[in-house]
Coordinates of C-alpha atoms in Angstrom, one line a residue:
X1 CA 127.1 114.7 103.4
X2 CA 123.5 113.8 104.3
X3 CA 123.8 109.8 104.8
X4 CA 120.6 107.1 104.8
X5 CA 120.6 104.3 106.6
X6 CA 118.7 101.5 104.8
X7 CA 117.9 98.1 107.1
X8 CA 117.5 94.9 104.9
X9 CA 119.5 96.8 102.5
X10 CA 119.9 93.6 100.1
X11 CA 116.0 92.8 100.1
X12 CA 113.1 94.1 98.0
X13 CA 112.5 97.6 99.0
X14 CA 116.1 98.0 100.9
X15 CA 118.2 97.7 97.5
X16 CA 115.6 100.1 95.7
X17 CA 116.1 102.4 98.4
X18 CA 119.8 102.0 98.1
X19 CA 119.9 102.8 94.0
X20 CA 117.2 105.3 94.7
X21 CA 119.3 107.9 97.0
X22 CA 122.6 106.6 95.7
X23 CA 121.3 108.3 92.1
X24 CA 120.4 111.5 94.1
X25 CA 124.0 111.5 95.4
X26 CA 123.3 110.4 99.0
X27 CA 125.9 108.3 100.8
X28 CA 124.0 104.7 101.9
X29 CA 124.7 102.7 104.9
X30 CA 123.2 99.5 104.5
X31 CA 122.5 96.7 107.1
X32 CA 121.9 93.4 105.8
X33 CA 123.1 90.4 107.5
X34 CA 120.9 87.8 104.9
X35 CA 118.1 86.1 107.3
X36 CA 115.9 86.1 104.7
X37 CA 118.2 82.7 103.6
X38 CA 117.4 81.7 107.4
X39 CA 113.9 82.1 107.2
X40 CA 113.0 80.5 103.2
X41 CA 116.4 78.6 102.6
X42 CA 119.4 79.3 99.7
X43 CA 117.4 80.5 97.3
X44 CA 116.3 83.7 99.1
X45 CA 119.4 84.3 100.0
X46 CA 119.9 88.7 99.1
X47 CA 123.9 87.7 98.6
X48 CA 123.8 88.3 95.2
X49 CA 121.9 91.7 95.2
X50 CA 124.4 93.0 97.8
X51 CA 127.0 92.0 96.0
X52 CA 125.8 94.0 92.8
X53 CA 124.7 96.7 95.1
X54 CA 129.0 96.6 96.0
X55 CA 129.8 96.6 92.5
X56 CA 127.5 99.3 91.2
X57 CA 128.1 102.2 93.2
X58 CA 131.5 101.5 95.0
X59 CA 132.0 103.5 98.0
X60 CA 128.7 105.4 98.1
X61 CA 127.3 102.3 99.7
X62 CA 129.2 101.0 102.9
X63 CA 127.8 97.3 103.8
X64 CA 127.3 95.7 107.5
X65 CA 126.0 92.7 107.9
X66 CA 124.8 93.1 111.0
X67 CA 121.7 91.8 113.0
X68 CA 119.0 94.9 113.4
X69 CA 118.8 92.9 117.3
X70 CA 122.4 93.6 118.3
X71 CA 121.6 96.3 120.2
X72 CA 125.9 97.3 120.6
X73 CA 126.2 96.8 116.7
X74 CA 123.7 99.4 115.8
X75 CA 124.7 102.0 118.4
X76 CA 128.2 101.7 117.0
X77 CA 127.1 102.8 113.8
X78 CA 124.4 105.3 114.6
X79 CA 127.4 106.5 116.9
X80 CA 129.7 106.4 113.8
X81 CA 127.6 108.8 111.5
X82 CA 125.4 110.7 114.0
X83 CA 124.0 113.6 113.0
X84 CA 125.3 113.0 109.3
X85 CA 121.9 110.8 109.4
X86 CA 119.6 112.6 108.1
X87 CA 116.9 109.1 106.8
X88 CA 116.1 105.7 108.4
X89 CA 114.7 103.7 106.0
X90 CA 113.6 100.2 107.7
X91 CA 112.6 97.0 105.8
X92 CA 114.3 94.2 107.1
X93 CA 111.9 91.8 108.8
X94 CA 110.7 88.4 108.9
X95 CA 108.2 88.8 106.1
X96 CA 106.0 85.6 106.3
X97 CA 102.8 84.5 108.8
X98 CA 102.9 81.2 108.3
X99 CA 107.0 81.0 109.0
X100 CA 106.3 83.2 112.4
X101 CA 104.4 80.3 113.6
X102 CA 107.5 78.0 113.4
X103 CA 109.3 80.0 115.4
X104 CA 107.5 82.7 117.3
X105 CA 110.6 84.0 119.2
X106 CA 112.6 84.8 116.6
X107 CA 109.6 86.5 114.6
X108 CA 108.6 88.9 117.2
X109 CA 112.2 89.7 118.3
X110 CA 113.5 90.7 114.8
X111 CA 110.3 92.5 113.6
X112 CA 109.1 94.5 117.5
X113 CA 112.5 94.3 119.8
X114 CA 114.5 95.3 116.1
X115 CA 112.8 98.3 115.3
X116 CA 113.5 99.1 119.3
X117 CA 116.6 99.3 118.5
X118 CA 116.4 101.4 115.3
X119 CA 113.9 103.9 117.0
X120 CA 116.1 103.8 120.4
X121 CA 119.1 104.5 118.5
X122 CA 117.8 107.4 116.0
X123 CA 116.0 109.0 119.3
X124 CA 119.8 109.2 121.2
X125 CA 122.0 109.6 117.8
X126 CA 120.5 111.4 115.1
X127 CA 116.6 112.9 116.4
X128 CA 116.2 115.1 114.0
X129 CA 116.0 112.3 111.0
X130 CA 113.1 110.9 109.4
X131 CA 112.5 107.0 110.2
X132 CA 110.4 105.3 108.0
X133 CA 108.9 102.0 108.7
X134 CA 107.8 99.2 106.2
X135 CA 104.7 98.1 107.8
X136 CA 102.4 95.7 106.5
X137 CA 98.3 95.6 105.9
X138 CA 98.3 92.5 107.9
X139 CA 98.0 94.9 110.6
X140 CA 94.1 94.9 110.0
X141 CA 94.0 91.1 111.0
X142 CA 91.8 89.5 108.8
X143 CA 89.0 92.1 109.2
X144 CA 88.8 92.8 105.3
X145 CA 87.5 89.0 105.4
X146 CA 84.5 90.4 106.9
X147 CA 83.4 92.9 103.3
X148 CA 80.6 92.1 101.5
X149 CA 82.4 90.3 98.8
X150 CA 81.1 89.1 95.4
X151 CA 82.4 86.1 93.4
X152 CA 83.2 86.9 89.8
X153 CA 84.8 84.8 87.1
X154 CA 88.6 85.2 88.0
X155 CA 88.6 86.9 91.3
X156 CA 86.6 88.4 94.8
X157 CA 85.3 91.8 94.4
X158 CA 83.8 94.5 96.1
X159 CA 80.2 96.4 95.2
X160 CA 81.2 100.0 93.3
X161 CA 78.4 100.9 95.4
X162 CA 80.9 99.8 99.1
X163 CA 82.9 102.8 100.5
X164 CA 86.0 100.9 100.2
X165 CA 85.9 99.9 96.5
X166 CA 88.6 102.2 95.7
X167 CA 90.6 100.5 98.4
X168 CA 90.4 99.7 102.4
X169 CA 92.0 103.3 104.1
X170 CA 93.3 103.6 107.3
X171 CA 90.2 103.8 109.7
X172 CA 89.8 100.3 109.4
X173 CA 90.5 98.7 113.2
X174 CA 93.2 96.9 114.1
X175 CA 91.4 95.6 117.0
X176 CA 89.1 92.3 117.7
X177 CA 90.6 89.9 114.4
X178 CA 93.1 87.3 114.0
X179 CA 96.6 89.2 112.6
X180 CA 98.9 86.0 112.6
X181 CA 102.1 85.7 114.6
X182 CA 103.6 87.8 112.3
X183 CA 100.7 90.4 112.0
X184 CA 101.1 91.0 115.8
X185 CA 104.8 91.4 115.4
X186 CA 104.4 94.1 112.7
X187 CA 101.5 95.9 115.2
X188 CA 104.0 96.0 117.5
X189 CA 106.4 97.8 115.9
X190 CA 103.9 100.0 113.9
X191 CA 103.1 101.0 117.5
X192 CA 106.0 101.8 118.3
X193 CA 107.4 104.0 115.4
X194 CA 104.1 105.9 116.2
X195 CA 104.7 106.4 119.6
X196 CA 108.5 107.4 119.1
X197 CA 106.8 110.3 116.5
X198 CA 103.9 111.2 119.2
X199 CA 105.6 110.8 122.5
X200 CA 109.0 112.1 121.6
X201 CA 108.1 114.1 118.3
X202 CA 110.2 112.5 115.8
X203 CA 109.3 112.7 112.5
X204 CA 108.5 109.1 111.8
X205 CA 105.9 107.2 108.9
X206 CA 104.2 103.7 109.0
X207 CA 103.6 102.5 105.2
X208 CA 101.0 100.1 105.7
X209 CA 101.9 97.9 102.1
X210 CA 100.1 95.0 100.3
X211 CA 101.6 93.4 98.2
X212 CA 105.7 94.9 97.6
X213 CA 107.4 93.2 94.4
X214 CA 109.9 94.0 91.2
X215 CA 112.8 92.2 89.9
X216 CA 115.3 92.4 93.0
X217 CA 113.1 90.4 94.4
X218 CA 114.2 86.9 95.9
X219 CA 110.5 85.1 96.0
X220 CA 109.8 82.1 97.3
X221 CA 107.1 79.9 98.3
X222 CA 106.2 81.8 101.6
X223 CA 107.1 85.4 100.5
X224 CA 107.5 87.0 97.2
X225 CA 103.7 86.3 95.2
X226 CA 104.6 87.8 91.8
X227 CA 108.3 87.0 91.8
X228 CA 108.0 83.6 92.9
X229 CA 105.0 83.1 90.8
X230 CA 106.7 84.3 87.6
X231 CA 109.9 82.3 88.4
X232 CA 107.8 78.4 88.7
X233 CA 106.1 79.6 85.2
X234 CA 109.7 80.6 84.0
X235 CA 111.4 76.9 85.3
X236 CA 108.6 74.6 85.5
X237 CA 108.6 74.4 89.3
X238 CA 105.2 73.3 90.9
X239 CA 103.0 76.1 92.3
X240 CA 100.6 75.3 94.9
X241 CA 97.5 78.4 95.1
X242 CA 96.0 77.8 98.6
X243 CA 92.1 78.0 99.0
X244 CA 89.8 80.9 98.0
X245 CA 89.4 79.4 94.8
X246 CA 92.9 80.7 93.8
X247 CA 90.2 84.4 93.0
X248 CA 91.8 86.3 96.4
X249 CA 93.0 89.7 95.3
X250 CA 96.3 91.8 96.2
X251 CA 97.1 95.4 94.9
X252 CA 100.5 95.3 93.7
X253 CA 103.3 97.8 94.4
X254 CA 106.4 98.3 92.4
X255 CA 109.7 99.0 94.6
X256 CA 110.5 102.3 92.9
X257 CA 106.9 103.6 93.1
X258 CA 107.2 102.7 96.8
X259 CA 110.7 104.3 97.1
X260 CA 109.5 107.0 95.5
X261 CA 106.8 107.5 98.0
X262 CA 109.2 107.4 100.9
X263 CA 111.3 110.2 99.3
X264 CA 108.4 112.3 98.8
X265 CA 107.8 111.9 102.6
X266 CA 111.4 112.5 103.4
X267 CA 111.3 115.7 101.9
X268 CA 108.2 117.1 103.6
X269 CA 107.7 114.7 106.7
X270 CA 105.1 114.8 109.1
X271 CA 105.4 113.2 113.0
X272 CA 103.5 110.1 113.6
X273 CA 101.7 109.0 110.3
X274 CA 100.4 106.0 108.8
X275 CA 99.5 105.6 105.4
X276 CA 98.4 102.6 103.7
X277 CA 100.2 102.3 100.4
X278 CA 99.8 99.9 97.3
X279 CA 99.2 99.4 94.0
X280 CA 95.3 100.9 94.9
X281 CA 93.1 100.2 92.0
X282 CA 96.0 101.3 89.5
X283 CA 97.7 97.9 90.0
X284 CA 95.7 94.7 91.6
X285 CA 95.2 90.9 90.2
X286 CA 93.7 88.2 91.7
X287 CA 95.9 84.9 91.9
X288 CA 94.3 83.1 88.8
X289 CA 94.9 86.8 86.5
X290 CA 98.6 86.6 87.8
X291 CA 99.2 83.3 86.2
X292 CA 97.3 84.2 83.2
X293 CA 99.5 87.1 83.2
X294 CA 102.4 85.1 83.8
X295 CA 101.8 82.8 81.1
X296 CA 101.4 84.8 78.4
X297 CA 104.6 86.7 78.8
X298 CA 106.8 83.6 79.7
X299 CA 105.0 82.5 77.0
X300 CA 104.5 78.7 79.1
X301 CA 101.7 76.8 81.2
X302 CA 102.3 77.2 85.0
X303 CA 102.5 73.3 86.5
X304 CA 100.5 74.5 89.4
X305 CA 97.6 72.8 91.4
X306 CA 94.8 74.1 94.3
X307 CA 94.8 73.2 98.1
X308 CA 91.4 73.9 99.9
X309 CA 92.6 74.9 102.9
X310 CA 93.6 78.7 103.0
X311 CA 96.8 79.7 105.2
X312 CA 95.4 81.0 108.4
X313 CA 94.0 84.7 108.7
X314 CA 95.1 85.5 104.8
X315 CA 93.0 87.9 103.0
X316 CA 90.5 86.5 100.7
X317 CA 90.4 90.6 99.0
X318 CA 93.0 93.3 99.7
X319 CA 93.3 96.8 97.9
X320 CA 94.8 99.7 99.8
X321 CA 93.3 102.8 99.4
X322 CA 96.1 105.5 99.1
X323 CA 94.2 108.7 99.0
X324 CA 95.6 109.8 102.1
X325 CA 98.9 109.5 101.2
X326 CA 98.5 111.0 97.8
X327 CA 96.4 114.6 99.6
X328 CA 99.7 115.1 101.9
X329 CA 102.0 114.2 98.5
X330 CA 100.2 115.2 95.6
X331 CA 102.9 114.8 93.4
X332 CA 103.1 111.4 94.1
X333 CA 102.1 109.0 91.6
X334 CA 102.1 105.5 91.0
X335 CA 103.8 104.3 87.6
X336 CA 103.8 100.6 87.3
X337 CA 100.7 98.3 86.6
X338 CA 100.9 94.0 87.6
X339 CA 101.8 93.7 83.8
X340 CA 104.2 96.6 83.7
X341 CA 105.7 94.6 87.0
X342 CA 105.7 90.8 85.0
X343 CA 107.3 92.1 82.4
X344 CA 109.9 93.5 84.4
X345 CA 110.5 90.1 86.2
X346 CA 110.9 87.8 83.7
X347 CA 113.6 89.9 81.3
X348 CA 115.8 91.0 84.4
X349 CA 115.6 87.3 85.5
X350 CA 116.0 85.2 82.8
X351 CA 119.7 84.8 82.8
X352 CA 119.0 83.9 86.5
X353 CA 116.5 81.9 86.5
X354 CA 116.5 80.0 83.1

């Protein structure tokens, strides 16, 4: 039986992944040892999604919790399942710039020296398989800071006329801008997943994303926009929106339409690519249509108030152009808009949050 390994299998992307290939009839090995609660406190904690992940599909998903550092740990599985690999599907991380710069250490080893370990271990155990790797657009730095921008009403935007207005691609440099901690942690291991593809020929992928988000999400204040967002309209919690006139711009992504993309790749893949995915110009709000959006369909006033001072390097304007990705997948489409995404939010949280 053809088996995928999923890392941060009780995050975001990892538990779509798990549901995804589960469906298809692929056997999951997850590895999840919850450091999201580590990084953002108890209520990030993934517990309760890998719990229903338990309950839902029984013995088609087999559980560690296991760090993705321990380099003994993950050779004992990889050695356990071998050849039966036949995916690596990588999202665990530690997802937030400004908690990198608490604790720098910790940041780089989980995000560069982890995916060491993943690539290492595929290379030795299972070469043939596909890795995928959950990258991040903070790899750009904050070079998009530098676009001609134009101040509208509700948000930053680009000139029609601007070769990037459907969406920043991936010639963009990586080189000469300020990433954040966490940015350079991500490079690192981008890096390396290409070089693993190019230097050993391994059919590996880098999906560059924006924003990630749906209902399995566990927001919080430093990671998790739309889910955290929705949930302090939902409850009543303060928001804070930090500088850029609360008008800075993300393209949206829902888990399944990025699932969906890494399936596509798994199915045909290619050695050493990068592809930036997002929601595009399909799905993209700035932070002041969010709450707008937010509010009408909790159908309550977010409690939230502005800080001037932006977090360091953030992107004042971010849409990810995904042509590339959609000429090598043409079948590929994206499904869900911001709204579509709200929506989805708020009714499969209620009961949780309210």
């Amino acid at each position: 039986m053809s088996i995928v390994l999923v890392t941060g299998s009780a995050g975001l992307i990892g538990s779509e992944s798990v549901r995804f290939f589960a469906e298809r009839g692929y056997k999951i090995v997850g590895i999840d040892n919850n450091m999201r609660q580590v990084f953002f406190g108890a209520d990030a904690s993934t517990e309760w999604n890998r719990d229903r992940l338990l309950q839902e599909y029984g013995d088609r998903y087999i559980h560690h919790t296991v760090d993705i550092r321990d380099q003994e740990a993950i050779s004992q599985i990889f050695k356990t399942y071998s050849k039966d690999i036949s995916l690596i599907i990588h999202t665990a991380a530690q997802p937030s710039h400004d908690w990198a710069a608490s604790d720098p250490y910790t940041d780089f080893t989980v995000n560069a020296n982890g995916t060491l370990v993943l690539l290492e271990n595929t290379r030795q155990h299972c070469p043939e398989a596909v890795f995928i790797f959950c990258s991040t657009n903070k790899v750009y730095g904050d070079t998009p800071n530098l676009l001609p921008l134009v101040e509208q009403e509700f948000r930053w935007e680009i000139e029609e006329t601007h070769p990037y207005y459907q969406g920043i691609d991936e010639t963009m440099s990586i080189d000469n801008c300020k990433h954040s901690l966490f940015g350079a942690s991500k490079v690192a291991a981008d890096v390396l997943v290409q070089e693993y593809g190019r230097y050993f020929g391994m059919k590996t992928a880098s999906f560059r994303g924006g924003c990630l988000t749906g209902p399995s999400h566990s927001g919080t204040q430093l990671h998790g926009f739309l889910s955290y967002l929705m949930k302090c309209t939902m409850t009543g919690k303060p928001y804070q929106i930090y500088g850029y006139k609360g008008k800075q711009v993300r393209d949206n992504i829902h888990s399944y339409d990025l699932v969906n993309a890494f399936y596509h790749f798994y199915l045909a893949p290619r050695v050493a690519e990068v592809y930036n995915i997002g929601g595009s110009r399909f799905s993209n709000c700035s932070m002041l249509e969010a709450i707008q959006h937010c509010e009408a369909i909790a159908e309550k006033k977010l409690n939230w108030n502005y800080v001037e001072s932006n977090r360091i390097g953030d992107h004042i304007w971010w849409i990810g152009d995904v042509q590339k990705f959609k000429n090598h997948y043409p079948e590929w489409e994206l499904t869900y808009t911001v709204k579509d995404i709200l929506k989805e939010i708020y009714t499969q949280n209620v009961e949780r949050w309210v």
